[in-house]
Amino acid sequence: MNDERLAVIRRAEAYSHTEAYTNLTLFESGSWLSKPVKSIMEIVPYFQEYERFQGLDLGCGIGRNCIPVLQTLRRIPSAMDCVDILELAIEKLKENAEKYGVDDRINPIVSSVDDYQIEQNRYDLIIASAVLEHLDSFETLSKKLHQIKNGLKYGGIACFVVNTSIAEHDKRTQEKQSVQFEINMQTPALEDILHAVFAGFELLKHSVIHYKYDTFRESGITELDTDVLTYVVRKRS
C-alpha cells in the first residue's frame, strides 16, 4: 500500500474512533462499547489461579477489554500494557481506568501497533481485537504475528478478533464505498496464515460470524459488511 492511500485510511479510522470515543460512554448500553468482547472474557478464568498475571492489549481503545480483565483478576497481582495509536484513546483509557479502580495496574502506551515491539516471553495474555486489519502492510502483519507468538509465556494465550472480507456501503444510499481498512483479507486466507504461524499451539476457539454494523465516516454513517474471525490459541507448556 502506498503512503498516500495509507494516510487516507488512517485518517478515516482516526475520525471514526474519535467520534465514537467523544460521543459514546464506556459500558453504556446501546453501542459496541457497552461490554467487553465475549471471547476475551471467556479466557480470563484460565488466569484466576495464577500467582501473577501480565497482559498486553493491542489497540486497547478506551479500555473496553483491558479494564474488565483486570477487574476480574483483582485478587492476584495483575497488570496490562495497553497500546493505542490515538492520544485521545489513551487519555480516555486513563480516565476510565481510574473510574473503575484499575489505574494502578494499567500501563498506557501511545504507539501504533505497527511500531510497538513485543518483548519475548513476557505475556500471559495478548489481546488483538480489531487490530490485524489495521496494520500497515502484509509484511507487518507477518512480523507482528510472530512477535505475538514469541511474546507469550509457555501456557500463554493469544486472542485475535479480526474483520475480514469487508465491504462498506453508504448507510443512506447503499452505494458501495472504498474500504477504509489497511488490510482487507478474505477470511480463508487469514485463517491459513494463523494456522501456519500458530502450528503446535492449542486451538481454544475458532469461529467466523457475519456481521453488519454502522461506523462513523467523514461522509456520514457507513454500513460495514464483514466476517468477524475469532481465533484463540494457547502456547503449549
Tab-separated table of C-alpha atoms in Angstrom:
chain	number	residue	atom	x	y	z
A	1	MET	CA	0.000	0.000	0.000
A	2	ASN	CA	1.388	3.417	-0.926
A	3	ASP	CA	1.890	6.122	1.692
A	4	GLU	CA	-0.908	8.329	0.346
A	5	ARG	CA	-3.502	5.556	0.477
A	6	LEU	CA	-2.340	4.541	3.955
A	7	ALA	CA	-2.680	8.143	5.164
A	8	VAL	CA	-6.252	8.345	3.807
A	9	ILE	CA	-7.265	5.141	5.580
A	10	ARG	CA	-5.574	6.095	8.843
A	11	ARG	CA	-7.331	9.471	8.743
A	12	ALA	CA	-10.707	7.795	8.182
A	13	GLU	CA	-10.175	5.395	11.078
A	14	ALA	CA	-8.917	8.171	13.364
A	15	TYR	CA	-12.081	10.137	12.572
A	16	SER	CA	-14.301	7.115	13.191
A	17	HIS	CA	-12.769	6.286	16.550
A	18	THR	CA	-12.501	9.902	17.679
A	19	GLU	CA	-16.226	10.323	17.024
A	20	ALA	CA	-17.002	7.152	18.950
A	21	TYR	CA	-14.759	7.943	21.904
A	22	THR	CA	-16.076	11.516	22.088
A	23	ASN	CA	-19.771	10.678	21.830
A	24	LEU	CA	-20.062	7.260	23.488
A	25	THR	CA	-19.505	6.267	27.096
A	26	LEU	CA	-17.649	3.106	28.041
A	27	PHE	CA	-20.005	0.327	29.246
A	28	GLU	CA	-23.106	2.387	28.497
A	29	SER	CA	-25.764	0.315	26.746
A	30	GLY	CA	-26.568	0.836	23.094
A	31	SER	CA	-23.133	0.802	21.443
A	32	TRP	CA	-20.217	-1.520	20.700
A	33	LEU	CA	-18.506	-0.093	23.785
A	34	SER	CA	-21.262	-1.344	26.081
A	35	LYS	CA	-19.451	-4.555	27.061
A	36	PRO	CA	-16.156	-6.361	26.511
A	37	VAL	CA	-15.645	-8.933	23.778
A	38	LYS	CA	-17.181	-12.186	24.982
A	39	SER	CA	-14.380	-14.378	23.636
A	40	ILE	CA	-11.827	-12.379	25.619
A	41	MET	CA	-13.713	-12.649	28.876
A	42	GLU	CA	-14.133	-16.392	28.362
A	43	ILE	CA	-10.343	-16.685	28.600
A	44	VAL	CA	-9.928	-14.889	31.929
A	45	PRO	CA	-10.789	-17.882	34.184
A	46	TYR	CA	-7.603	-19.574	32.943
A	47	PHE	CA	-5.604	-16.999	34.900
A	48	GLN	CA	-7.532	-16.730	38.168
A	49	GLU	CA	-5.263	-19.191	39.990
A	50	TYR	CA	-2.039	-17.602	38.745
A	51	GLU	CA	0.329	-16.058	41.271
A	52	ARG	CA	0.881	-13.108	38.929
A	53	PHE	CA	-0.588	-12.016	35.577
A	54	GLN	CA	0.838	-9.825	32.822
A	55	GLY	CA	-1.262	-8.940	29.771
A	56	LEU	CA	-0.975	-6.895	26.589
A	57	ASP	CA	-3.905	-5.178	24.861
A	58	LEU	CA	-3.009	-4.105	21.327
A	59	GLY	CA	-5.350	-1.389	20.073
A	60	CYS	CA	-6.783	-1.008	23.558
A	61	GLY	CA	-9.013	1.983	22.799
A	62	ILE	CA	-10.587	3.441	25.924
A	63	GLY	CA	-10.484	0.228	27.944
A	64	ARG	CA	-13.327	-1.915	26.659
A	65	ASN	CA	-11.425	-5.153	27.246
A	66	CYS	CA	-8.420	-4.460	29.462
A	67	ILE	CA	-10.438	-2.901	32.277
A	68	PRO	CA	-12.860	-5.862	32.710
A	69	VAL	CA	-9.945	-8.316	32.504
A	70	LEU	CA	-8.141	-6.552	35.358
A	71	GLN	CA	-11.336	-6.184	37.380
A	72	THR	CA	-11.905	-9.924	37.123
A	73	LEU	CA	-8.308	-10.640	38.189
A	74	ARG	CA	-8.330	-8.170	41.080
A	75	ARG	CA	-7.446	-10.885	43.624
A	76	ILE	CA	-3.992	-11.526	42.146
A	77	PRO	CA	-1.141	-9.164	41.247
A	78	SER	CA	-2.007	-8.247	37.671
A	79	ALA	CA	-1.068	-5.614	35.116
A	80	MET	CA	-1.569	-4.863	31.421
A	81	ASP	CA	0.405	-2.923	28.857
A	82	CYS	CA	-2.194	-1.057	26.775
A	83	VAL	CA	-1.251	0.257	23.334
A	84	ASP	CA	-3.179	2.602	21.045
A	85	ILE	CA	-2.206	4.982	18.269
A	86	LEU	CA	-4.716	7.669	19.334
A	87	GLU	CA	-3.699	10.014	22.146
A	88	LEU	CA	-7.404	10.642	22.803
A	89	ALA	CA	-7.963	6.924	23.346
A	90	ILE	CA	-5.133	6.712	25.860
A	91	GLU	CA	-6.358	9.797	27.743
A	92	LYS	CA	-9.867	8.302	27.932
A	93	LEU	CA	-8.346	4.962	28.986
A	94	LYS	CA	-6.602	6.648	31.914
A	95	GLU	CA	-9.872	8.309	32.972
A	96	ASN	CA	-11.812	5.061	32.707
A	97	ALA	CA	-9.135	3.037	34.484
A	98	GLU	CA	-9.326	5.451	37.418
A	99	LYS	CA	-13.123	5.384	37.344
A	100	TYR	CA	-13.182	1.588	37.523
A	101	GLY	CA	-10.375	1.248	40.036
A	102	VAL	CA	-7.625	-0.329	37.937
A	103	ASP	CA	-5.456	2.708	37.123
A	104	ASP	CA	-2.555	1.357	39.190
A	105	ARG	CA	-2.452	-1.799	37.032
A	106	ILE	CA	-2.577	-0.261	33.556
A	107	ASN	CA	0.479	0.886	31.630
A	108	PRO	CA	-0.869	3.211	28.893
A	109	ILE	CA	1.274	3.500	25.746
A	110	VAL	CA	0.693	5.820	22.767
A	111	SER	CA	2.047	3.960	19.743
A	112	SER	CA	0.921	2.398	16.512
A	113	VAL	CA	0.738	-1.374	16.782
A	114	ASP	CA	2.969	-1.453	13.679
A	115	ASP	CA	5.806	0.162	15.621
A	116	TYR	CA	5.245	-1.390	19.043
A	117	GLN	CA	7.840	-4.061	19.753
A	118	ILE	CA	6.570	-7.002	21.785
A	119	GLU	CA	9.043	-8.296	24.340
A	120	GLN	CA	9.706	-12.020	24.127
A	121	ASN	CA	8.318	-14.396	26.753
A	122	ARG	CA	6.612	-11.590	28.690
A	123	TYR	CA	2.855	-12.068	28.499
A	124	ASP	CA	0.238	-14.464	29.839
A	125	LEU	CA	-2.392	-12.952	27.549
A	126	ILE	CA	-2.145	-10.909	24.350
A	127	ILE	CA	-5.336	-9.349	23.007
A	128	ALA	CA	-5.513	-8.191	19.389
A	129	SER	CA	-9.150	-7.217	18.859
A	130	ALA	CA	-9.863	-5.284	15.628
A	131	VAL	CA	-6.114	-4.753	15.191
A	132	LEU	CA	-4.656	-7.003	12.496
A	133	GLU	CA	-6.767	-5.373	9.788
A	134	HIS	CA	-5.247	-2.002	10.721
A	135	LEU	CA	-1.581	-2.933	10.330
A	136	ASP	CA	0.162	-1.054	7.551
A	137	SER	CA	1.131	-3.989	5.316
A	138	PHE	CA	1.070	-7.756	4.912
A	139	GLU	CA	4.773	-7.768	5.813
A	140	THR	CA	3.997	-6.044	9.129
A	141	LEU	CA	1.134	-8.490	9.728
A	142	SER	CA	3.507	-11.440	9.386
A	143	LYS	CA	6.104	-9.851	11.668
A	144	LYS	CA	3.511	-8.925	14.287
A	145	LEU	CA	2.026	-12.422	14.414
A	146	HIS	CA	5.481	-13.865	15.045
A	147	GLN	CA	6.136	-11.220	17.716
A	148	ILE	CA	2.883	-12.215	19.417
A	149	LYS	CA	3.824	-15.882	19.182
A	150	ASN	CA	7.211	-15.217	20.769
A	151	GLY	CA	5.839	-12.710	23.281
A	152	LEU	CA	3.720	-15.327	25.026
A	153	LYS	CA	4.998	-17.251	28.002
A	154	TYR	CA	4.520	-21.002	27.956
A	155	GLY	CA	0.836	-21.533	28.682
A	156	GLY	CA	0.070	-18.008	27.473
A	157	ILE	CA	-2.968	-17.239	25.334
A	158	ALA	CA	-3.405	-15.021	22.273
A	159	CYS	CA	-6.882	-13.849	21.300
A	160	PHE	CA	-7.491	-12.425	17.828
A	161	VAL	CA	-10.742	-10.821	16.689
A	162	VAL	CA	-10.430	-9.647	13.089
A	163	ASN	CA	-12.674	-8.096	10.459
A	164	THR	CA	-12.204	-9.967	7.181
A	165	SER	CA	-13.886	-9.984	3.750
A	166	ILE	CA	-15.006	-6.403	4.409
A	167	ALA	CA	-17.351	-4.269	2.293
A	168	GLU	CA	-18.540	-0.710	3.053
A	169	HIS	CA	-21.752	0.960	1.875
A	170	ASP	CA	-23.227	4.403	2.393
A	171	LYS	CA	-25.916	3.912	5.043
A	172	ARG	CA	-28.406	6.189	3.284
A	173	THR	CA	-27.922	5.306	-0.391
A	174	GLN	CA	-26.355	1.822	-0.060
A	175	GLU	CA	-23.768	2.934	-2.609
A	176	LYS	CA	-20.610	0.844	-2.367
A	177	GLN	CA	-17.643	2.738	-0.920
A	178	SER	CA	-13.910	2.213	-0.802
A	179	VAL	CA	-12.969	0.011	2.142
A	180	GLN	CA	-11.201	2.109	4.792
A	181	PHE	CA	-9.106	-0.686	6.258
A	182	GLU	CA	-5.405	-1.106	5.690
A	183	ILE	CA	-5.662	-4.880	5.229
A	184	ASN	CA	-8.812	-6.467	3.831
A	185	MET	CA	-8.098	-10.184	3.677
A	186	GLN	CA	-10.504	-12.847	2.603
A	187	THR	CA	-11.406	-14.953	5.622
A	188	PRO	CA	-9.870	-18.263	4.421
A	189	ALA	CA	-6.573	-16.543	3.580
A	190	LEU	CA	-6.142	-15.174	7.102
A	191	GLU	CA	-7.221	-18.490	8.613
A	192	ASP	CA	-4.443	-20.200	6.665
A	193	ILE	CA	-1.868	-17.691	7.932
A	194	LEU	CA	-2.964	-18.091	11.552
A	195	HIS	CA	-2.925	-21.873	11.293
A	196	ALA	CA	0.613	-21.748	9.887
A	197	VAL	CA	2.073	-19.284	12.412
A	198	PHE	CA	0.485	-20.958	15.424
A	199	ALA	CA	1.014	-24.561	14.382
A	200	GLY	CA	1.711	-26.566	17.531
A	201	PHE	CA	-0.363	-24.252	19.725
A	202	GLU	CA	-3.556	-25.494	21.345
A	203	LEU	CA	-6.567	-24.099	19.489
A	204	LEU	CA	-9.107	-22.934	22.077
A	205	LYS	CA	-11.593	-21.228	19.755
A	206	HIS	CA	-12.066	-20.655	16.048
A	207	SER	CA	-15.261	-19.084	14.736
A	208	VAL	CA	-16.471	-16.879	11.891
A	209	ILE	CA	-19.661	-14.826	12.243
A	210	HIS	CA	-21.024	-12.476	9.590
A	211	TYR	CA	-21.968	-9.023	10.861
A	212	LYS	CA	-23.350	-5.738	9.606
A	213	TYR	CA	-22.837	-2.650	11.734
A	214	ASP	CA	-22.570	1.108	11.409
A	215	THR	CA	-19.496	3.274	11.803
A	216	PHE	CA	-18.663	6.970	11.539
A	217	ARG	CA	-17.018	8.330	8.400
A	218	GLU	CA	-16.496	11.951	7.367
A	219	SER	CA	-19.018	11.409	4.559
A	220	GLY	CA	-21.638	10.195	7.056
A	221	ILE	CA	-22.686	6.877	8.536
A	222	THR	CA	-21.234	3.857	6.760
A	223	GLU	CA	-22.531	0.301	6.986
A	224	LEU	CA	-19.784	-2.287	7.346
A	225	ASP	CA	-20.471	-5.752	5.992
A	226	THR	CA	-17.845	-8.109	7.371
A	227	ASP	CA	-16.884	-11.507	8.651
A	228	VAL	CA	-15.638	-11.419	12.228
A	229	LEU	CA	-12.983	-14.064	12.668
A	230	THR	CA	-12.206	-15.099	16.248
A	231	TYR	CA	-9.088	-17.182	16.814
A	232	VAL	CA	-7.802	-18.094	20.279
A	233	VAL	CA	-4.659	-20.163	20.841
A	234	ARG	CA	-2.586	-21.241	23.834
A	235	LYS	CA	1.169	-21.817	23.788
A	236	ARG	CA	1.845	-25.323	24.967
A	237	SER	CA	3.966	-25.604	28.098
